[in-house]
Coordinates of C-alpha atoms and ligand atoms in Angstrom, one line a residue:
M1 CA 0.1 -0.1 -0.1
D2 CA 1.4 3.4 -0.9
L3 CA 1.3 6.3 1.5
S4 CA -1.6 8.1 0.0
T5 CA -3.6 5.0 -0.4
A6 CA -2.8 3.9 3.3
E7 CA -3.8 7.7 4.5
R8 CA -7.0 7.6 2.6
R9 CA -7.8 4.3 4.1
F10 CA -6.9 5.3 7.7
R11 CA -9.1 8.4 7.3
E12 CA -12.1 6.4 6.3
L13 CA -11.8 3.7 8.9
W14 CA -11.3 5.9 11.6
G15 CA -14.0 8.3 10.6
D16 CA -16.3 5.1 11.1
I17 CA -14.6 4.6 14.4
R18 CA -15.2 8.2 15.6
D19 CA -18.9 7.7 14.6
L20 CA -19.4 4.7 16.7
I21 CA -17.6 6.7 19.8
S22 CA -20.2 9.6 19.0
V23 CA -22.9 7.2 19.0
G24 CA -21.8 6.0 22.4
D25 CA -21.5 9.5 23.6
L26 CA -25.0 10.3 22.6
L27 CA -26.5 7.1 24.2
E28 CA -24.7 8.2 27.4
W29 CA -26.1 11.7 27.4
D30 CA -29.5 10.2 26.5
Q31 CA -29.3 7.9 29.6
E32 CA -28.4 10.8 32.1
T33 CA -30.9 13.3 30.9
Q34 CA -33.9 11.5 29.1
M35 CA -34.1 7.8 29.4
P36 CA -36.7 6.4 31.4
A37 CA -35.6 3.9 34.3
G38 CA -37.1 1.0 32.6
G39 CA -34.7 1.5 29.7
V40 CA -31.5 0.3 31.8
E41 CA -31.7 -3.1 30.4
S42 CA -31.9 -2.5 26.8
R43 CA -29.7 0.4 26.9
A44 CA -26.8 -1.9 28.6
K45 CA -27.3 -4.4 25.8
M46 CA -26.9 -1.4 23.0
V47 CA -23.7 -0.2 24.8
A48 CA -22.2 -3.8 24.9
T49 CA -23.0 -4.1 21.0
L50 CA -21.5 -0.9 20.3
E51 CA -18.5 -1.5 22.3
G52 CA -18.0 -4.9 20.3
L53 CA -18.4 -3.1 17.0
K54 CA -15.6 -0.5 18.2
H55 CA -13.5 -3.5 19.4
R56 CA -13.8 -5.2 16.1
A57 CA -13.2 -2.0 14.1
L58 CA -9.8 -1.2 16.0
N59 CA -8.7 -4.7 15.5
A60 CA -9.3 -5.0 11.6
P61 CA -6.2 -5.7 9.9
E62 CA -6.8 -3.3 7.1
L63 CA -6.5 -0.3 9.7
H64 CA -3.4 -1.8 11.1
E65 CA -1.9 -2.1 7.9
A66 CA -2.7 1.6 6.8
L67 CA -1.5 2.6 10.5
D68 CA 1.9 1.1 9.8
T69 CA 2.3 2.3 6.6
C70 CA 1.5 5.7 7.7
A71 CA 3.9 5.2 10.6
E72 CA 7.0 4.2 8.7
S73 CA 6.7 7.1 6.2
A74 CA 5.2 10.0 8.4
P75 CA 8.2 12.4 9.0
E76 CA 8.6 13.0 12.8
G77 CA 6.7 15.9 14.3
S78 CA 4.2 15.8 11.2
L79 CA 0.7 16.0 11.3
L80 CA 0.3 12.4 10.2
A81 CA 2.7 11.1 12.8
A82 CA 0.6 12.9 15.2
Q83 CA -2.7 11.3 13.9
V84 CA -0.7 7.8 14.2
R85 CA 0.3 8.5 17.8
S86 CA -3.1 9.4 18.9
A87 CA -4.8 6.5 17.0
R88 CA -2.5 3.8 18.6
L89 CA -3.6 4.9 21.9
D90 CA -6.8 3.4 21.1
V91 CA -5.7 0.6 18.6
D92 CA -3.1 -0.8 21.2
R93 CA -5.8 -1.1 23.7
A94 CA -7.9 -3.1 21.7
V95 CA -5.0 -5.2 20.4
K96 CA -2.9 -5.8 23.5
V97 CA -5.5 -6.4 26.0
P98 CA -7.1 -9.7 25.7
A99 CA -10.7 -9.7 24.9
S100 CA -11.6 -12.0 28.0
L101 CA -9.8 -9.4 30.3
T102 CA -11.5 -6.4 28.6
R103 CA -14.8 -8.3 29.2
E104 CA -13.9 -9.2 33.0
I105 CA -13.1 -5.6 33.7
A106 CA -16.6 -4.3 32.2
E107 CA -18.3 -6.9 34.4
A108 CA -16.2 -6.2 37.4
R109 CA -17.3 -2.3 36.8
V110 CA -20.9 -3.1 36.8
G111 CA -20.6 -5.3 39.9
G112 CA -18.1 -2.8 41.6
L113 CA -20.7 0.1 41.1
E114 CA -23.6 -1.8 42.6
T115 CA -21.8 -3.1 45.4
W116 CA -20.2 0.5 45.9
R117 CA -23.6 2.3 46.2
R118 CA -24.7 -0.2 48.6
A119 CA -21.6 0.2 50.6
R120 CA -21.8 3.9 50.7
E121 CA -25.3 4.1 51.7
A122 CA -24.3 1.8 54.6
A123 CA -21.1 3.6 55.0
D124 CA -19.5 0.3 55.5
F125 CA -16.3 -0.1 53.4
D126 CA -15.9 -4.0 54.1
L127 CA -18.9 -4.3 51.8
F128 CA -16.9 -2.9 48.8
A129 CA -13.4 -4.1 49.5
G130 CA -13.6 -7.2 47.9
H131 CA -15.0 -5.9 44.7
L132 CA -12.2 -3.0 44.9
E133 CA -9.5 -5.7 45.4
K134 CA -10.6 -7.3 42.3
L135 CA -10.8 -4.1 40.2
V136 CA -7.3 -3.3 41.4
E137 CA -5.9 -6.8 40.4
L138 CA -7.6 -6.5 36.9
R139 CA -6.3 -3.0 36.1
R140 CA -2.9 -4.3 37.1
Q141 CA -3.4 -7.2 34.8
E142 CA -4.4 -4.8 32.1
A143 CA -1.4 -2.6 32.9
A144 CA 0.9 -5.4 32.4
A145 CA -0.8 -6.4 29.1
L146 CA -0.4 -2.6 27.8
D147 CA 3.4 -2.3 29.0
P148 CA 4.9 -5.5 29.9
G149 CA 7.2 -4.8 32.9
G150 CA 6.5 -1.2 32.9
N151 CA 5.0 1.0 35.6
A152 CA 1.4 -0.1 36.1
Y153 CA 0.3 3.4 37.3
D154 CA 1.7 5.0 34.1
A155 CA -0.3 2.6 32.0
M156 CA -3.4 4.0 33.8
L157 CA -2.7 7.6 33.6
H158 CA -2.0 7.0 29.8
L159 CA -5.8 6.4 29.3
F160 CA -6.8 9.8 30.6
E161 CA -3.6 11.9 30.3
P162 CA -1.6 10.5 27.3
G163 CA 2.2 11.3 28.0
A164 CA 1.9 12.0 31.8
K165 CA 4.3 9.9 34.0
E166 CA 4.0 9.3 37.7
A167 CA 7.7 10.4 38.0
D168 CA 6.6 13.8 36.6
L169 CA 3.7 14.3 38.6
E170 CA 5.1 13.3 41.8
P171 CA 7.3 16.5 42.2
L172 CA 4.1 18.7 41.0
F173 CA 2.0 17.4 43.5
A174 CA 4.7 17.4 46.5
D175 CA 5.3 21.1 45.7
L176 CA 1.4 21.9 45.7
R177 CA 1.0 19.8 48.8
E178 CA 3.9 21.5 50.7
K179 CA 3.0 25.1 49.8
L180 CA -0.8 24.8 49.9
T181 CA -1.1 23.0 53.2
P182 CA 0.2 25.9 55.5
L183 CA -2.0 28.5 53.3
V184 CA -5.2 26.2 54.1
Q185 CA -4.0 25.7 57.8
A186 CA -3.6 29.7 58.3
V187 CA -7.0 30.3 56.9
I188 CA -8.6 27.5 59.3
E189 CA -6.7 28.8 62.4
R190 CA -7.2 32.9 61.6
A191 CA -9.7 33.3 59.3
P192 CA -13.2 35.1 60.3
Q193 CA -16.1 33.6 58.8
V194 CA -17.1 35.1 55.7
D195 CA -21.1 36.2 55.9
E196 CA -22.6 34.1 53.3
T197 CA -26.1 35.3 53.6
P198 CA -26.2 37.3 50.4
A199 CA -25.8 33.8 48.3
A200 CA -28.9 32.5 50.1
G201 CA -32.4 33.4 48.9
D202 CA -35.0 32.2 46.6
F203 CA -33.6 31.3 43.1
P204 CA -36.4 29.8 41.0
A205 CA -35.2 27.1 38.6
D206 CA -36.4 28.8 35.3
R207 CA -34.9 32.1 36.3
Q208 CA -31.5 30.3 37.2
H209 CA -31.7 28.3 33.9
A210 CA -32.4 31.7 31.9
F211 CA -29.3 33.5 33.9
C212 CA -27.0 30.5 33.3
R213 CA -27.8 30.6 29.6
R214 CA -27.1 34.1 29.5
L215 CA -23.7 33.7 31.0
A216 CA -22.7 30.9 28.8
T217 CA -23.7 32.8 25.6
A218 CA -21.8 35.9 26.8
I219 CA -18.7 34.0 27.2
G220 CA -19.1 32.3 23.9
F221 CA -20.8 29.2 23.9
D222 CA -22.9 28.6 20.9
F223 CA -26.4 27.4 21.4
D224 CA -27.0 26.8 17.8
S225 CA -24.4 24.0 18.4
G226 CA -25.1 22.9 21.8
R227 CA -27.6 22.3 24.4
L228 CA -28.0 22.6 28.2
D229 CA -30.2 20.0 30.1
L230 CA -30.8 19.1 33.6
S231 CA -28.9 15.9 34.9
T232 CA -27.9 14.6 38.6
H233 CA -24.1 15.3 38.0
P234 CA -23.2 18.0 35.5
F235 CA -21.3 16.9 32.5
C236 CA -20.4 17.9 29.0
I237 CA -20.0 15.7 25.8
G238 CA -18.9 16.7 22.4
I239 CA -21.1 14.6 20.2
A240 CA -19.5 16.5 17.5
R241 CA -18.0 20.1 17.4
Q242 CA -21.4 21.4 16.4
D243 CA -23.4 19.3 18.5
V244 CA -22.2 19.8 22.2
R245 CA -24.4 18.7 25.2
M246 CA -24.0 20.1 28.6
T247 CA -26.0 19.5 31.7
W248 CA -26.6 21.5 34.9
R249 CA -28.1 21.2 38.4
Y250 CA -29.4 23.6 40.8
D251 CA -30.0 24.6 44.3
P252 CA -33.1 26.7 44.7
R253 CA -31.5 28.4 47.8
D254 CA -28.3 29.4 46.5
F255 CA -27.4 30.3 42.8
R256 CA -23.7 29.5 42.9
S257 CA -24.1 25.8 42.4
A258 CA -25.7 26.4 39.2
V259 CA -23.9 29.3 37.9
F260 CA -20.3 27.8 38.6
G261 CA -21.5 24.5 37.1
V262 CA -22.7 25.9 34.1
L263 CA -19.5 28.1 33.6
H264 CA -17.3 24.9 34.3
E265 CA -19.4 23.0 31.7
S266 CA -19.2 25.8 29.3
G267 CA -15.7 25.9 29.6
H268 CA -15.5 22.3 28.3
G269 CA -18.0 23.2 25.7
L270 CA -16.1 26.1 24.4
Y271 CA -13.2 23.6 24.0
E272 CA -15.2 21.1 21.9
Q273 CA -16.5 23.7 19.8
G274 CA -13.2 25.0 19.1
L275 CA -11.7 21.9 18.0
P276 CA -10.2 21.9 14.4
A277 CA -13.0 21.6 11.8
D278 CA -10.5 20.4 9.2
Q279 CA -9.7 17.3 11.5
R280 CA -13.2 16.1 11.8
G281 CA -13.5 12.5 12.4
M282 CA -9.7 12.1 12.7
P283 CA -7.6 11.4 15.8
V284 CA -6.2 15.1 16.0
G285 CA -9.7 16.4 15.9
D286 CA -10.2 15.3 19.4
A287 CA -9.3 16.8 22.6
V288 CA -5.8 15.7 23.7
S289 CA -6.5 14.9 27.3
L290 CA -8.8 15.0 30.3
G291 CA -6.2 17.5 32.0
V292 CA -6.4 20.0 29.2
H293 CA -10.2 19.5 29.2
E294 CA -10.4 20.4 32.5
S295 CA -7.9 23.4 32.3
Q296 CA -10.6 25.0 29.9
S297 CA -13.3 24.5 32.4
R298 CA -11.4 25.6 35.3
L299 CA -10.2 28.7 33.5
W300 CA -13.7 30.2 32.7
E301 CA -15.3 28.9 36.1
N302 CA -12.6 30.2 38.4
H303 CA -10.2 32.7 36.6
V304 CA -13.1 34.3 34.7
G305 CA -16.3 33.5 36.6
R306 CA -15.0 34.3 40.0
S307 CA -13.3 37.5 39.1
R308 CA -14.3 40.9 40.2
G309 CA -14.4 42.0 36.3
F310 CA -17.0 39.3 35.5
W311 CA -19.4 40.1 38.3
S312 CA -19.0 44.1 37.6
W313 CA -20.5 43.0 34.3
A314 CA -22.8 40.3 35.6
L315 CA -24.5 42.0 38.5
P316 CA -27.2 43.8 36.5
H317 CA -28.2 40.8 34.7
Y318 CA -28.1 38.9 38.1
R319 CA -30.4 41.6 39.7
E320 CA -32.8 41.3 36.6
A321 CA -33.0 37.6 37.0
F322 CA -33.5 37.6 40.6
P323 CA -35.3 40.6 41.7
D324 CA -36.1 39.1 45.1
A325 CA -32.5 38.1 46.0
P326 CA -30.6 39.9 48.6
E327 CA -29.0 43.3 47.6
V328 CA -25.4 42.8 46.9
D329 CA -22.3 44.6 45.2
V330 CA -19.3 43.4 43.6
D331 CA -17.2 43.9 46.9
R332 CA -19.9 42.1 49.1
M333 CA -20.3 39.3 46.1
W334 CA -16.6 38.8 45.6
P335 CA -15.9 37.1 49.0
L336 CA -18.6 34.6 48.7
L337 CA -17.0 33.3 45.4
H338 CA -13.7 32.6 47.2
T339 CA -14.5 31.2 50.7
V340 CA -12.1 28.5 52.1
R341 CA -13.3 25.5 54.4
P342 CA -11.9 22.3 54.5
S343 CA -14.4 19.8 54.2
F344 CA -14.7 15.9 53.6
I345 CA -16.6 15.8 50.3
R346 CA -14.3 16.6 47.1
V347 CA -17.1 17.9 44.7
E348 CA -18.1 20.4 47.5
A349 CA -14.6 21.7 48.0
D350 CA -13.7 25.3 47.4
E351 CA -10.8 26.3 45.1
A352 CA -7.9 26.3 47.5
T353 CA -8.6 22.9 49.5
Y354 CA -9.9 20.8 46.2
N355 CA -6.4 19.9 45.1
L356 CA -5.6 18.5 48.5
H357 CA -8.7 16.2 48.2
I358 CA -6.9 15.2 44.9
A359 CA -3.4 14.8 46.4
V360 CA -5.1 12.2 49.0
R361 CA -6.3 10.2 46.1
F362 CA -3.1 10.6 44.0
E363 CA -1.0 9.2 46.8
I364 CA -3.5 6.4 47.5
E365 CA -4.2 4.9 44.3
R366 CA -0.5 4.8 43.2
A367 CA 0.4 3.1 46.4
L368 CA -2.6 0.6 45.6
L369 CA -1.3 -0.1 42.1
A370 CA 2.4 -0.7 43.4
R371 CA 1.1 -3.0 46.1
K372 CA 2.4 -0.7 48.8
L373 CA -1.0 -0.4 50.3
E374 CA -3.6 -3.2 50.8
V375 CA -7.1 -2.5 50.1
R376 CA -8.2 -3.5 53.6
D377 CA -5.6 -0.5 55.0
L378 CA -7.3 2.0 52.5
P379 CA -9.8 3.7 55.0
E380 CA -7.1 4.2 57.7
A381 CA -4.5 5.6 55.3
W382 CA -7.3 7.8 53.6
D383 CA -8.4 9.1 57.3
D384 CA -5.0 9.8 58.2
L385 CA -4.2 11.7 54.9
Y386 CA -7.2 13.7 55.5
E387 CA -6.0 14.6 58.9
Q388 CA -2.6 15.6 57.7
L389 CA -3.5 17.6 54.9
L390 CA -6.9 19.1 55.8
G391 CA -6.8 18.8 59.3
I392 CA -9.9 16.9 59.6
R393 CA -10.6 13.4 60.2
P394 CA -13.6 11.6 58.4
E395 CA -16.3 10.2 61.0
N396 CA -17.5 7.5 58.4
A397 CA -16.5 5.9 55.2
A398 CA -19.3 7.6 53.2
D399 CA -17.8 10.7 54.0
G400 CA -14.5 9.4 53.3
V401 CA -13.0 6.6 51.2
L402 CA -16.3 5.6 49.9
Q403 CA -17.4 9.1 48.5
D404 CA -16.4 9.0 44.8
I405 CA -17.6 6.7 41.8
H406 CA -14.2 6.6 40.2
W407 CA -12.5 3.6 41.9
A408 CA -15.7 1.7 41.8
Q409 CA -15.6 1.9 38.2
G410 CA -12.1 0.7 37.9
M411 CA -10.6 4.1 37.1
F412 CA -7.4 4.5 38.5
G413 CA -5.1 7.6 37.2
Y414 CA -8.1 9.7 36.7
F415 CA -8.1 12.0 39.5
P416 CA -4.7 13.6 39.1
T417 CA -6.1 15.3 35.7
Y418 CA -8.4 17.6 37.9
T419 CA -5.3 18.9 39.2
L420 CA -3.3 19.0 36.4
G421 CA -6.3 21.0 34.6
T422 CA -6.5 23.5 37.6
M423 CA -2.5 24.2 37.3
A424 CA -3.0 24.6 33.6
A425 CA -5.7 26.7 33.9
A426 CA -3.8 29.3 36.1
Q427 CA -0.7 28.9 34.0
L428 CA -2.9 29.7 30.7
F429 CA -4.8 32.4 32.3
A430 CA -1.5 34.2 33.4
A431 CA 0.1 33.8 29.8
A432 CA -3.1 35.1 28.2
G433 CA -3.1 38.1 30.7
R434 CA 0.5 38.9 29.7
D435 CA -0.4 38.7 25.8
L436 CA -3.8 40.6 26.1
G437 CA -3.5 43.1 28.9
D438 CA -6.0 43.9 31.4
L439 CA -8.6 41.0 31.3
E440 CA -10.7 42.2 34.2
A441 CA -11.3 45.3 32.4
M442 CA -12.4 43.7 29.5
F443 CA -14.7 41.2 31.5
A444 CA -16.2 44.2 33.2
A445 CA -17.2 45.4 29.9
G446 CA -18.6 42.3 29.0
E447 CA -15.8 41.6 26.4
F448 CA -14.7 37.8 26.6
Q449 CA -14.3 37.2 22.8
P450 CA -10.3 38.2 23.1
L451 CA -9.7 35.7 26.0
L452 CA -11.7 33.1 23.9
D453 CA -9.9 33.9 20.7
W454 CA -6.6 33.5 22.4
L455 CA -7.6 30.2 23.9
R456 CA -9.1 29.0 20.3
E457 CA -5.5 30.0 18.8
N458 CA -3.2 28.5 21.5
V459 CA -5.2 25.5 22.6
H460 CA -8.5 24.6 20.8
R461 CA -7.5 24.5 17.4
H462 CA -4.5 22.2 17.9
G463 CA -6.8 19.3 19.0
S464 CA -4.4 16.5 19.8
R465 CA -1.8 17.7 17.5
W466 CA 0.6 17.9 20.3
Q467 CA 0.5 16.0 23.9
A468 CA -0.4 17.8 26.7
P469 CA 2.8 18.8 28.3
E470 CA 4.0 20.0 24.9
L471 CA 0.9 22.0 24.2
I472 CA 1.1 23.7 27.6
E473 CA 4.5 24.5 27.0
R474 CA 4.0 26.2 23.5
A475 CA 0.9 28.0 24.8
T476 CA 2.5 29.6 28.0
G477 CA 6.2 29.5 27.4
S478 CA 6.9 27.1 30.0
P479 CA 6.4 23.6 31.5
L480 CA 3.5 22.9 33.7
A481 CA 4.1 24.0 37.2
A482 CA 2.2 24.8 40.3
D483 CA 3.7 28.3 40.8
D484 CA 0.5 30.2 38.9
L485 CA -2.1 28.6 40.7
L486 CA -0.3 29.0 44.0
A487 CA 0.0 32.7 43.4
Y488 CA -3.8 32.9 42.4
L489 CA -4.8 31.1 45.8
R490 CA -2.6 33.2 47.8
Q491 CA -3.8 36.3 46.5
T492 CA -7.6 35.6 46.7
T493 CA -7.1 34.1 50.2
E494 CA -5.1 37.2 51.4
E495 CA -8.1 39.4 49.8
V496 CA -10.6 37.4 51.4
Y497 CA -9.3 36.7 54.8
G498 CA -6.2 38.9 55.1
V499 CA -4.2 35.8 55.8
S500 CA -1.2 34.5 54.2
E501 CA 0.9 31.3 55.3
Ligands
ZN601 ZN1 -14.6 19.3 34.3

């Protein structure tokens, strides 16, 4: 096969695989937003059939032949080489991991999820321990199949954050832990309580929906190419570049849950809508990693959405949407968006403590995979780390080790992407500020387009042309580090609480 034939075949075959993935995404969106409870059984069958088709397509000798030819002839650093590298992530998994193991993992995930729900309800870790042990063991086997003799945690990380290595993450997390812990301790010890009453009131759902849509539209989310629907847990799925589905939830007594949820998902959505149009259906046309995805959501949620400039612009719209809400101005509003309070539950954590929650999980899951920690010792290790990093000790397993769904689904190596994304958000925002000037003043004038254009140019349009570490370095001029995040957190904490560590 000559190169141009190989490239054409690769493009055709990959386009079909991408469609199968999109159909799966659509089923998932439907399940979370529309499907009646009775649909579960038939849906599980559809998903399994689809997975089978995808597995077969990824194992097709014709695809492998086309990929091999492309790989041999593609110049290093070329676009085609990037397509091959990115495609191989999926192909390798389909080829190297035995079908029997894949099936066993899928079954263990279903069983794991079910026992995890029961265990969490009963706050009884012992109910779940056996299943978790099995999941850890199966993932170890998968890692060994993917990279014989290699680092098991790296093999897991690779599924979510291609190119990331435990050895590179370790110093990043150590640095963050070392500098963030004293800051949080200082707040706990000395901070006066922030009066949060202005955030509490009567916020009707339809008005919250309209307000959130207005914010998402203002920052550039295109509703002709996207939707916003209710779900239990907010998420965003890019079915296609022009079909991006976001979801939201709300608290009728506090606007912050919906507003920051929607700004977060809008950040994911803007990334999906900005992926390279000319690479549609090709590996490079997809987002590069979960960490980079999270950098976009955190950037709009935190660095834009919690800024004074943003609220100078948004407050008149807020008053219009919620005429009965407590009277508030920007100076009164701002501290309500940056409160720090150590808590047990990650998803409810504030900006400053959030990454310590992740540090706990990072520490534990890599110890598990490396056999340095036994599953039965997990609750105690968890509680000890919470005490050490956040100064609080969970009273039961439901508020501790059983709170997250990830391990129950056999997802190890997923958590660090949240913190990588948060670090990258701060670093990208700082770089954009250096290039664009006074971003706060722009936000106050309702001008979000310059920042979006900057992100389109430096991040979105590249898709997965570069792996995440290279993308961040190209966009910001330096490798990913915790510095900008720490500077941002120090500054907000100092302003809200008048303390620094
Ligand atoms: Zn997110």
